[in-house]
Amino acid sequence: MWNVARAQMYQLKKDFMAWGCSFLALLCTFIINLDSFEGKMTGSEVTTLMTENMNIMAGMLVMMIIVANVMGKDFMDKTLNYEVMSGHTRKEVFFGRVIVATCAGVVCSFLVIIAVPVVLTAINGWGNTMELQGVLIRCLLLFITLFRIAWELAFLTTLTKNPYITYLVSYVFAMVQLLAVTAKMNYTDMEISPLLPVTNCFNLFTFQDWATFFLDETDQIVYSSAVTPEMVLWAVIPSIVIGTGILLFSYVFFKHDDLN
């Protein structure tokens, strides 16, 4: 399995499309947040804008491309068949790819999402718009949720045997969730299931705000980064149960598939 994983890591290093799109996604997050840099926002201030500035969707794009390429490209050129014929078990072939796809996809996606707040915190400090501790917990919950998304993409690619179909289906599904989140912002009484992974990522970076007034009649908007038990449960339990379940189902499907 580790020989397969090493081969996939070497192949991923030369994947121009994966790294090119990752760089473009990262660049786009900085371009979209140019006003934040020009306004010398602190890390806490720009974190409140993450759902508006599309950091999360850029990270999802990176995840989609990396996982789909690692899991699916070898279906198209029959490399998987050669690996099985050369003595590798299907378990080694499958999990060797899943390990690389998951680690690379989750880490790169997470870095794209948090890059702007981290850079602005390094430049202008964290600030006092909200507490850092709650945001760090939310980032941890986001990181856990990304594993589930990676395994769902791995399943879709195993099922379709084509990374380009995975691009299309996952993009459409993500856009539907984004539209639902946008509609909820405009209609606060609208309910969206937190079981939807992209929706849950947006929920993790949606903060309750209120105004604090001072004696000189100035005011400051303060946000709460506190994490509720419901937020933790909706991030952790579906990631463990649904993520692990769909990963095992993917392996069972791969094990009994003819790979053609």
PDB file of C-alpha atoms in Angstrom, residues 7 10 16 24 29-30 34 36 39 41 54 58 65 96 106-107 111 126 134 195 211 243 251:
ATOM      1  CA  ALA A   7       3.836   6.395  -6.550  1.00  0.00           C
ATOM      2  CA  TYR A  10       5.219  11.330  -7.143  1.00  0.00           C
ATOM      3  CA  PHE A  16       0.144  20.605 -13.380  1.00  0.00           C
ATOM      4  CA  LEU A  24      -5.161  30.154  -8.928  1.00  0.00           C
ATOM      5  CA  THR A  29      -8.868  34.537  -2.435  1.00  0.00           C
ATOM      6  CA  PHE A  30      -6.255  37.287  -2.071  1.00  0.00           C
ATOM      7  CA  LEU A  34      -7.802  43.163  -1.613  1.00  0.00           C
ATOM      8  CA  SER A  36      -9.268  43.888   3.446  1.00  0.00           C
ATOM      9  CA  GLY A  39      -8.227  48.707   4.771  1.00  0.00           C
ATOM     10  CA  MET A  41      -8.158  44.770   8.578  1.00  0.00           C
ATOM     11  CA  MET A  54     -15.687  32.832  -1.182  1.00  0.00           C
ATOM     12  CA  ALA A  58     -12.094  28.209  -3.355  1.00  0.00           C
ATOM     13  CA  ILE A  65      -9.505  18.653  -8.287  1.00  0.00           C
ATOM     14  CA  GLY A  96      -2.845   3.853  -1.296  1.00  0.00           C
ATOM     15  CA  VAL A 106      -7.609  18.242   3.011  1.00  0.00           C
ATOM     16  CA  VAL A 107      -4.362  20.087   3.759  1.00  0.00           C
ATOM     17  CA  LEU A 111      -4.679  26.216   3.717  1.00  0.00           C
ATOM     18  CA  TRP A 126      -5.706  39.362  15.472  1.00  0.00           C
ATOM     19  CA  GLY A 134     -13.588  29.991  19.373  1.00  0.00           C
ATOM     20  CA  LEU A 195     -25.848  17.372   7.187  1.00  0.00           C
ATOM     21  CA  ALA A 211     -22.914  46.546  18.575  1.00  0.00           C
ATOM     22  CA  GLY A 243     -17.443   9.754   6.068  1.00  0.00           C
ATOM     23  CA  TYR A 251     -13.732   0.145  -0.993  1.00  0.00           C
TER      24      TYR A 251
END
